[in-house]
Short mmCIF file of C-alpha atoms in Angstrom, two decimals:
data_model
loop_
_atom_site.label_atom_id
_atom_site.label_comp_id
_atom_site.label_asym_id
_atom_site.label_seq_id
_atom_site.Cartn_x
_atom_site.Cartn_y
_atom_site.Cartn_z
CA MET A 551 -9.06 10.40 5.77
CA ILE A 552 -6.54 7.57 5.80
CA MET A 553 -5.08 8.21 2.33
CA LYS A 554 -4.33 11.89 2.91
CA PRO A 555 -0.71 11.20 4.01
CA LEU A 556 0.04 9.13 0.87
CA GLN A 557 -1.45 11.74 -1.41
CA THR A 558 0.42 14.55 0.33
CA VAL A 559 3.77 12.75 0.44
CA LEU A 560 3.55 11.52 -3.13
CA ALA A 561 2.09 14.68 -4.62
CA CYS A 562 5.09 16.66 -3.38
CA ALA A 563 7.39 14.41 -5.40
CA CYS A 564 5.53 14.80 -8.70
CA LEU A 565 8.00 17.44 -9.89
CA VAL A 566 10.87 14.95 -10.21
CA ALA A 567 12.41 14.97 -13.70
CA CYS A 568 13.04 11.66 -15.49
CA SER A 569 16.56 10.74 -16.56
CA GLU A 570 17.69 8.76 -19.59
CA ASN A 571 18.50 5.80 -17.33
CA ALA A 572 15.16 5.87 -15.52
CA PRO A 573 13.27 2.60 -15.22
CA GLU A 574 10.29 1.93 -17.49
CA ALA A 575 7.82 2.98 -14.77
CA THR A 576 8.81 6.31 -13.31
CA PHE A 577 8.06 7.65 -9.86
CA THR A 578 5.92 10.33 -11.49
CA THR A 579 3.85 7.70 -13.33
CA LEU A 580 3.27 5.63 -10.19
CA ASN A 581 2.65 8.74 -8.12
CA SER A 582 0.05 9.99 -10.58
CA GLY A 583 -1.81 6.67 -10.38
CA ALA A 584 -1.61 6.69 -6.57
CA ALA A 585 -2.89 10.27 -6.37
CA SER A 586 -5.83 9.42 -8.64
CA LEU A 587 -6.75 6.34 -6.59
CA SER A 588 -6.32 8.35 -3.37
CA THR A 589 -8.72 11.01 -4.64
CA GLN A 590 -11.29 8.31 -5.45
CA ALA A 591 -10.87 6.81 -1.95
CA GLU A 592 -11.41 10.20 -0.29
CA GLY A 593 -14.84 10.39 -1.94
CA LEU A 594 -16.03 7.06 -0.51
CA ASP A 595 -17.27 6.12 2.93
CA ALA A 596 -16.00 2.99 4.67
CA SER A 597 -18.04 -0.07 3.71
CA ALA A 598 -20.24 -1.39 6.50
CA SER A 599 -18.77 -4.57 8.01
CA ALA A 600 -22.18 -6.24 7.59
CA ASP A 601 -21.99 -5.56 3.83
CA ILE A 602 -18.77 -7.51 3.29
CA PRO A 603 -19.74 -10.65 1.35
CA THR A 604 -19.21 -14.15 2.75
CA THR A 605 -18.63 -15.78 -0.65
CA GLY A 606 -16.56 -15.01 -3.74
CA THR A 607 -13.22 -13.37 -4.33
CA ALA A 608 -11.88 -10.01 -5.45
CA SER A 609 -8.57 -8.98 -6.97
CA TYR A 610 -7.26 -5.49 -6.36
CA SER A 611 -4.34 -3.55 -7.80
CA GLY A 612 -2.84 -0.23 -6.82
CA TYR A 613 0.10 1.29 -4.99
CA MET A 614 2.09 1.17 -1.76
CA GLY A 615 4.36 3.92 -0.48
CA VAL A 616 6.98 3.29 2.21
CA ASP A 617 9.94 5.13 3.68
CA VAL A 618 12.94 2.79 3.68
CA GLY A 619 14.75 4.99 6.20
CA TYR A 620 16.71 7.10 3.77
CA ASN A 621 14.38 7.29 0.77
CA GLU A 622 10.65 7.33 0.12
CA VAL A 623 9.61 4.76 -2.47
CA ILE A 624 6.41 3.73 -4.23
CA GLY A 625 5.56 0.43 -5.87
CA ASP A 626 2.78 -1.64 -7.44
CA LEU A 627 0.55 -3.52 -5.00
CA SER A 628 -1.59 -6.54 -5.94
CA MET A 629 -4.02 -7.99 -3.41
CA SER A 630 -6.38 -10.99 -3.51
CA VAL A 631 -9.28 -11.30 -1.09
CA ASP A 632 -11.20 -14.55 -0.54
CA PHE A 633 -14.42 -13.58 1.21
CA ALA A 634 -15.42 -17.21 1.94
CA SER A 635 -12.24 -17.93 3.92
CA ASP A 636 -11.72 -14.31 5.07
CA SER A 637 -8.15 -14.51 3.75
CA VAL A 638 -5.98 -11.84 2.14
CA SER A 639 -2.76 -12.31 0.17
CA GLY A 640 -0.67 -10.33 -2.26
CA SER A 641 2.60 -8.62 -3.02
CA ALA A 642 4.15 -5.25 -3.73
CA ARG A 643 6.95 -4.90 -6.29
CA ASN A 644 8.55 -2.55 -8.80
CA PHE A 645 9.48 0.00 -6.14
CA ILE A 646 11.08 3.23 -7.28
CA SER A 647 12.35 6.31 -5.44
CA ALA A 648 11.47 9.95 -6.09
CA SER A 649 14.77 10.24 -7.99
CA ASN A 650 13.70 7.30 -10.24
CA ILE A 651 16.09 4.78 -8.71
CA ALA A 652 14.66 1.27 -9.00
CA TYR A 653 14.60 -1.12 -6.05
CA THR A 654 14.80 -4.89 -6.41
CA GLY A 655 12.82 -7.22 -4.21
CA ASP A 656 9.20 -7.75 -3.29
CA LEU A 657 7.14 -7.25 -0.18
CA THR A 658 4.80 -10.19 0.44
CA LEU A 659 1.44 -10.05 2.20
CA THR A 660 0.97 -13.11 4.43
CA GLY A 661 -1.41 -14.13 7.20
CA GLY A 662 -3.97 -11.65 5.92
CA PHE A 663 -7.53 -11.76 7.16
CA ILE A 664 -10.82 -9.86 7.18
CA ASP A 665 -12.04 -8.65 10.58
CA ARG A 666 -15.82 -8.84 10.28
CA THR A 667 -16.25 -7.22 13.72
CA ALA A 668 -14.36 -4.04 12.73
CA ASP A 669 -16.03 -0.81 13.77
CA THR A 670 -14.78 1.60 11.12
CA ALA A 671 -16.41 4.52 12.97
CA LEU A 672 -13.77 3.91 15.66
CA GLY A 673 -11.00 3.58 13.07
CA ASP A 674 -10.84 -0.22 13.13
CA PRO A 675 -9.55 -1.73 9.86
CA HIS A 676 -11.49 -4.41 7.97
CA LEU A 677 -8.35 -6.02 6.67
CA LEU A 678 -5.00 -6.87 8.25
CA ALA A 679 -1.95 -8.63 6.80
CA ASP A 680 1.73 -9.00 7.54
CA VAL A 681 3.90 -7.35 4.89
CA ASP A 682 7.52 -8.43 4.85
CA GLY A 683 10.48 -8.52 2.49
CA THR A 684 13.67 -6.79 1.47
CA LEU A 685 14.04 -3.90 -0.98
CA THR A 686 17.54 -3.26 -2.32
CA SER A 687 19.05 -0.37 -4.24
CA ASP A 688 22.65 0.81 -4.66
CA GLY A 689 23.82 -2.07 -2.46
CA ILE A 690 21.63 -1.00 0.46
CA ALA A 691 19.21 -3.72 1.60
CA SER A 692 16.20 -2.47 3.57
CA THR A 693 14.25 -5.18 5.39
CA VAL A 694 10.57 -4.39 5.96
CA ASP A 695 8.79 -6.05 8.91
CA ALA A 696 5.34 -4.53 9.00
CA GLN A 697 1.57 -4.89 9.02
CA LEU A 698 -0.88 -3.56 6.47
CA ARG A 699 -4.16 -2.26 7.93
CA GLY A 700 -6.92 -1.30 5.53
CA THR A 701 -10.58 -0.49 5.12
CA PHE A 702 -12.95 -1.47 2.34
CA GLN A 703 -14.49 1.67 0.88
CA GLY A 704 -17.67 2.23 -1.10
CA PRO A 705 -20.85 0.18 -1.29
CA GLY A 706 -19.23 -2.31 -3.67
CA ARG A 707 -15.93 -2.44 -1.76
CA ASP A 708 -14.38 -0.77 -4.82
CA ILE A 709 -11.25 0.42 -3.01
CA VAL A 710 -9.20 -0.78 -0.06
CA SER A 711 -6.96 1.85 1.50
CA GLY A 712 -4.99 2.24 4.67
CA TYR A 713 -1.51 2.35 6.08
CA VAL A 714 1.55 0.23 6.71
CA SER A 715 3.03 0.19 10.22
CA GLY A 716 6.12 -1.58 11.50
CA THR A 717 9.86 -1.18 10.96
CA VAL A 718 12.47 -0.90 8.22
CA THR A 719 16.02 -2.02 9.04
CA ASN A 720 19.10 -1.26 6.94
CA GLN A 721 22.72 -0.16 7.44
CA PHE A 722 21.45 3.19 8.76
CA GLY A 723 19.52 1.53 11.61
CA THR A 724 15.92 0.59 12.33
CA ASN A 725 13.20 3.12 11.60
CA ALA A 726 9.50 3.02 12.46
CA LEU A 727 6.97 3.24 9.65
CA ASN A 728 4.21 5.76 10.34
CA SER A 729 0.88 6.82 8.82
CA ALA A 730 2.66 8.38 5.82
CA ASN A 731 3.46 4.81 4.71
CA SER A 732 0.17 4.16 2.95
CA PHE A 733 -1.50 2.05 0.30
CA ALA A 734 -4.58 2.07 -1.92
CA VAL A 735 -5.89 -0.59 -4.27
CA GLY A 736 -8.90 -0.63 -6.58
CA ASP A 737 -11.09 -3.60 -7.52
CA LYS A 738 -10.00 -5.26 -10.81
CA ASN A 739 -13.17 -7.43 -11.09
#
């Protein structure tokens, strides 16, 4: 299952204690939401490509986890899908580390599209988008240059989940993102 790495990585960090100076949203709060959404995703099959509508829109919200090379972080992910134009857009923000250190900056989804020929039985994603931006904390800027690859799940396309692949560059060097850098969003409509 695609979301297993996110659930595993994030569940391990649930024991982090909150400090007095912690941001409003804590890692534990975001992690709990991500774990819940991940559990829902695990119970759903991939939507059939033929069942993806050709009209209408959907708005999704959920979580994205990435490793910025020296720290694993989680943030809020919002995604809009226009089924008529097969376009996908969105952003991830409010990133926070397992030690409740807030990161400034957003990651923006651009050039996103629906692949209506995807064969999910072969692991092909329904949805692809560039995800780029810079996340900064404690004076360390981490530039993300990546691609989001996801699959609609459930008969009503209730959840989109997948992974983020690409690179993160900061003063420590350039690191590859792997399958542990995951996301899951649920339908808000």
